[in-house]
CSV table of C-alpha atoms in Angstrom, one decimal:
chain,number,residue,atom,x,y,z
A,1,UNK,CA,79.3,130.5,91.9
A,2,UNK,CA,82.5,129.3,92.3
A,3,UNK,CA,83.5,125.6,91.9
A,4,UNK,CA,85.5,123.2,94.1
A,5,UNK,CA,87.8,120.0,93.1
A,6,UNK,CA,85.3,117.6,93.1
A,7,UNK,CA,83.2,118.9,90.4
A,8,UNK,CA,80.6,120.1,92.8
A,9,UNK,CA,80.0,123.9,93.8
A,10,UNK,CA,80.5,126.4,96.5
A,11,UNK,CA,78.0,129.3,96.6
A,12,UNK,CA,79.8,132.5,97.4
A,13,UNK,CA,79.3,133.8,100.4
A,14,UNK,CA,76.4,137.1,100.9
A,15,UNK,CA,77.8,140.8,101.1
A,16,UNK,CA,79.2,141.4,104.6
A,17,UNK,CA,79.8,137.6,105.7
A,18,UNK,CA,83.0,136.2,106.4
A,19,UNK,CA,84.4,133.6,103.4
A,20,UNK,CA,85.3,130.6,105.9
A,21,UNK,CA,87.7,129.2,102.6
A,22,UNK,CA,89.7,132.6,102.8
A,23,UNK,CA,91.1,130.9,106.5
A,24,UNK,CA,94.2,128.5,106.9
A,25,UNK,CA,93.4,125.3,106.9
A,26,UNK,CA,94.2,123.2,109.9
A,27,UNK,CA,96.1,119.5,109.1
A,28,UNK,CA,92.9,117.6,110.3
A,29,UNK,CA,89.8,118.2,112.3
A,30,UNK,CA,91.8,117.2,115.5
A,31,UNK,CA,94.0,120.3,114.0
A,32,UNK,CA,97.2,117.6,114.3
A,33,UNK,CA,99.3,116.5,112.0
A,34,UNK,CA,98.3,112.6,110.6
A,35,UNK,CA,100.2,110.3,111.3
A,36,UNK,CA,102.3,108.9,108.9
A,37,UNK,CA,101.9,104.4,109.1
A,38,UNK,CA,104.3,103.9,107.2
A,39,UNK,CA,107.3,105.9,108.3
A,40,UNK,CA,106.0,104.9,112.0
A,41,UNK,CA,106.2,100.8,110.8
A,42,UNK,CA,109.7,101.0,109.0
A,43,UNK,CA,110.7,102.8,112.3
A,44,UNK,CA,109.5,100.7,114.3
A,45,UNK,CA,110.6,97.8,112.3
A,46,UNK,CA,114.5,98.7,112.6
A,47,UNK,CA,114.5,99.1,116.1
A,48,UNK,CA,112.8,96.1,116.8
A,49,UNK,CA,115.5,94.6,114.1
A,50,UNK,CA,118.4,95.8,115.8
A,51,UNK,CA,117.5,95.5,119.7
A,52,UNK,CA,119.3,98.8,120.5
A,53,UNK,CA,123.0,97.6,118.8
A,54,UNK,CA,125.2,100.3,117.8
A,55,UNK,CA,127.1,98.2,115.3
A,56,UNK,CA,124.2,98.7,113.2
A,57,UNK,CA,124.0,99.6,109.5
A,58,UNK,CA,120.9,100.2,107.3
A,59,UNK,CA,120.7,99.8,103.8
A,60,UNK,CA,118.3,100.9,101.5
A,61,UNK,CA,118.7,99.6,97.4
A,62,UNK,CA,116.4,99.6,94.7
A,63,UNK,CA,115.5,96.8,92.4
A,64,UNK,CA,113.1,94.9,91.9
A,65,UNK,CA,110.4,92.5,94.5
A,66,UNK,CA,110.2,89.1,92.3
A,67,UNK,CA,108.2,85.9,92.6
A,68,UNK,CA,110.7,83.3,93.8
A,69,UNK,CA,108.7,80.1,91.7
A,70,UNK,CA,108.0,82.4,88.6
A,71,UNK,CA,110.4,85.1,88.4
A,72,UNK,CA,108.1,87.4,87.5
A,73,UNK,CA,107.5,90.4,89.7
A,74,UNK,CA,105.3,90.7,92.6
A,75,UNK,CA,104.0,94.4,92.6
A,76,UNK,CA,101.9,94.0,89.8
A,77,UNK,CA,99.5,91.1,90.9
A,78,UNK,CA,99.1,91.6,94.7
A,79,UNK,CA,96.8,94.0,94.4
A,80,UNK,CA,97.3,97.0,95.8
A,81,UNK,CA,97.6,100.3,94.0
A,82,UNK,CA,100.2,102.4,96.0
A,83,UNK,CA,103.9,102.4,97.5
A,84,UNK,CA,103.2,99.3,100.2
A,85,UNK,CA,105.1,97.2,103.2
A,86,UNK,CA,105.3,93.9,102.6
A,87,UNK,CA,104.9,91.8,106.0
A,88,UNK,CA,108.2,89.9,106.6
A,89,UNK,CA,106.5,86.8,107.4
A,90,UNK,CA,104.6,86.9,104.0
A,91,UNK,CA,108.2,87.0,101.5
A,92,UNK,CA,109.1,83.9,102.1
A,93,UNK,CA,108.6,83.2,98.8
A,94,UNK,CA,109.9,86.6,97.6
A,95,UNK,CA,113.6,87.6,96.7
A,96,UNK,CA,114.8,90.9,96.0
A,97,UNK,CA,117.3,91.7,92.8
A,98,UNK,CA,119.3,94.8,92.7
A,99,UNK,CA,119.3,95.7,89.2
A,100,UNK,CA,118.7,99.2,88.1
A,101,UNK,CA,119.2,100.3,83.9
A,102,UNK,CA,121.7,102.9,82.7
A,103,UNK,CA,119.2,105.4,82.6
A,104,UNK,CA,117.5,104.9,86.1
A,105,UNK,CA,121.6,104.9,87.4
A,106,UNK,CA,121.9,108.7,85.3
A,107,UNK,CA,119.1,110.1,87.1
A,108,UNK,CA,119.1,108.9,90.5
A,109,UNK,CA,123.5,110.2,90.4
A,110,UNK,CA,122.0,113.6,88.5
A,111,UNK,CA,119.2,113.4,91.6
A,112,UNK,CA,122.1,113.2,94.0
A,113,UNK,CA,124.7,114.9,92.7
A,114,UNK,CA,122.0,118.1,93.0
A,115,UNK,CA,121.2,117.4,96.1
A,116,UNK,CA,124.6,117.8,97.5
A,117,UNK,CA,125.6,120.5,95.5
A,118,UNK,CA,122.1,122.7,96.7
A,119,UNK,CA,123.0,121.7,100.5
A,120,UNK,CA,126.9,122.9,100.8
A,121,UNK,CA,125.4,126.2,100.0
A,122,UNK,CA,125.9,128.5,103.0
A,123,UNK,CA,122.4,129.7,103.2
A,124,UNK,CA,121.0,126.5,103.4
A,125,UNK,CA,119.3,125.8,106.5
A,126,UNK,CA,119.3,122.1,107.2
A,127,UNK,CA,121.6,118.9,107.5
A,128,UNK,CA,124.2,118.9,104.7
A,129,UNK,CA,124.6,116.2,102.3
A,130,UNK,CA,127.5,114.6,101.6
A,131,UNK,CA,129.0,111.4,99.7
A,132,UNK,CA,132.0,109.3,98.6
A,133,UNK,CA,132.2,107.3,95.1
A,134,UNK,CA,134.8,104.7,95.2
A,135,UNK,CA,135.5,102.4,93.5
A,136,UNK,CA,135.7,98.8,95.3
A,137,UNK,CA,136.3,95.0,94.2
A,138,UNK,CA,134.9,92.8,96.7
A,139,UNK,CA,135.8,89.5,97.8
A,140,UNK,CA,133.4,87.6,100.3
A,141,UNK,CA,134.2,84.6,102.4
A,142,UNK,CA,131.6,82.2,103.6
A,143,UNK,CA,131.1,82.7,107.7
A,144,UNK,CA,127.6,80.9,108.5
A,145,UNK,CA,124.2,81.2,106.8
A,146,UNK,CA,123.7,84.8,108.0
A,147,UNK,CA,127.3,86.3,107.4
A,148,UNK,CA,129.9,86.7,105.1
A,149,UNK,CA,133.8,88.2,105.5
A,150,UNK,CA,133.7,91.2,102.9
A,151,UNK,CA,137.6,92.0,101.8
A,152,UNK,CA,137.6,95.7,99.8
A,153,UNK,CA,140.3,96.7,97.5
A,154,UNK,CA,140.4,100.1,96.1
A,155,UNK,CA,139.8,98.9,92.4
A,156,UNK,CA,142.8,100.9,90.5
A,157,UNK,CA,145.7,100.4,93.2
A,158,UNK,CA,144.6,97.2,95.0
A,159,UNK,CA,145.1,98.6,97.8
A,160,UNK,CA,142.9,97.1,101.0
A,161,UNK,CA,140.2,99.2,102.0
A,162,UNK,CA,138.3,97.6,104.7
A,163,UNK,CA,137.6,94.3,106.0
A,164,UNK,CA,134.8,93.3,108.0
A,165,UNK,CA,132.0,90.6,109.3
A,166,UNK,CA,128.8,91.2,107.9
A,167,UNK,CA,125.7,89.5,109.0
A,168,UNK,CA,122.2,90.5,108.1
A,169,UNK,CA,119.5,90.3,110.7
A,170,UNK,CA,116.7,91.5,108.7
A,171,UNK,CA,114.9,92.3,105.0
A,172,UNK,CA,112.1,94.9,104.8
A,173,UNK,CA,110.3,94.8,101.1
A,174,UNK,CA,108.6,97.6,100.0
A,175,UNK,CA,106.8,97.0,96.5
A,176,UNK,CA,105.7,100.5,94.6
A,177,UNK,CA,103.2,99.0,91.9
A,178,UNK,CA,103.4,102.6,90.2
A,179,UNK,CA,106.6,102.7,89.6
A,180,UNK,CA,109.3,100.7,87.4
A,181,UNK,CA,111.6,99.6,90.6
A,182,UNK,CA,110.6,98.6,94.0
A,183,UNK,CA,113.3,98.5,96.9
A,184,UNK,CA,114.3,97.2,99.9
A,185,UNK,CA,115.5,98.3,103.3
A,186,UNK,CA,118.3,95.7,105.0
A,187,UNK,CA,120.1,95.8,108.5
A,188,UNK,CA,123.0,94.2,109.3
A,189,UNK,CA,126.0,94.5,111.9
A,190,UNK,CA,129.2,95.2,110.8
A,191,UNK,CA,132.3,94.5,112.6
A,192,UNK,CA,135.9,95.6,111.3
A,193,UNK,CA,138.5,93.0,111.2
A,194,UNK,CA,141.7,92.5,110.3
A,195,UNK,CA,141.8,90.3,107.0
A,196,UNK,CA,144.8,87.8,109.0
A,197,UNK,CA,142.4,86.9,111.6
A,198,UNK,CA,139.5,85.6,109.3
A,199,UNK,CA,139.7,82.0,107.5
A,200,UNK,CA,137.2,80.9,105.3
A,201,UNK,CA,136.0,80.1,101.4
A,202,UNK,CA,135.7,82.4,98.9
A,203,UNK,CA,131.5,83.1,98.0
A,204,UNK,CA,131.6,85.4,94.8
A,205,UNK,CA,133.2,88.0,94.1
């Protein structure tokens, strides 16, 4: 008698019968694939975000979701036990901080820096990975409410890198109560500039 995963059991079939488990499975009884809700809603949440733009970039950072009147964080109290979507019109009184340690920075570079390397191989099959580390000081300039004037210089020569308008047009929070950082996926336009034709006052740095 053989035994499944639930801790119940499967009588074996007779001599001469067919074992139905020795078939493939199909991916449901419909024999289709599921459909995955949340890929679909973040989807479906940037193009309604971004109305068809092309000047569009999205930006995905982890950190962590927080409580805007305690500053603790969210994922822990709202009661749900897996990686979830956090309705936009419910995080008002959310804010999202960017802060990763030292030791979640060494893996996710180790987790990247792999990545790349196992996809320039020529027998790899798929899209290849690549990436650029630079580093930038930033200087912003105030705009309006939504957008700042980002001025990058290339950190060791101070040399200008790029210059552009960046407003955001929408946050989507995503809190993972199982793990130690949440994250968040952002889209804003971006429009290059040159830095003469910009005037403003300087945000942070």
């Amino acid at each position: 008698m053989a035994h499944n995963t639930n801790g119940g059991s499967i009588n074996a079939p007779a001599s001469g019968q067919t074992n139905p488990y020795s078939s493939p499975l199909e991916p449901s009884f419909l024999n289709k694939e599921p459909q995955d809700e949340f890929v679909k809603e973040v989807a479906d949440w940037i193009a309604y975000v971004s109305q068809g733009r092309n000047d569009i970039e999205i930006e995905a950072k982890f950190g962590v979701v927080l409580d805007k009147s305690t500053g603790t964080r969210v994922a822990p109290r709202l009661g749900v036990l897996v990686e979830t979507i956090v309705d936009p019109r419910e995080a008002t009184n959310m804010r999202f901080e960017s802060k990763l340690s030292a030791r979640q920075h060494e893996h996710l570079n180790r987790m990247l820096n792999d990545q790349v390397t196992r996809t320039v191989s020529s027998s790899y099959p798929h899209a290849r990975m690549a990436f650029r580390h630079q580093q930038t000081t930033d200087d912003f300039f105030s705009q309006d409410s939504d957008s700042k004037f980002r001025v990058s210089r290339d950190t060791k020569t101070g040399q200008v890198v790029e210059c552009i308008i960046k407003k955001r047009l929408g946050d989507l929070h995503v809190i993972s109560p199982k793990r130690e950082v949440d994250w968040r996926i952002s889209v804003n336009t971006e429009e290059k500039v040159d830095v003469r034709s910009t005037e403003g006052e300087r945000s942070d740095q």
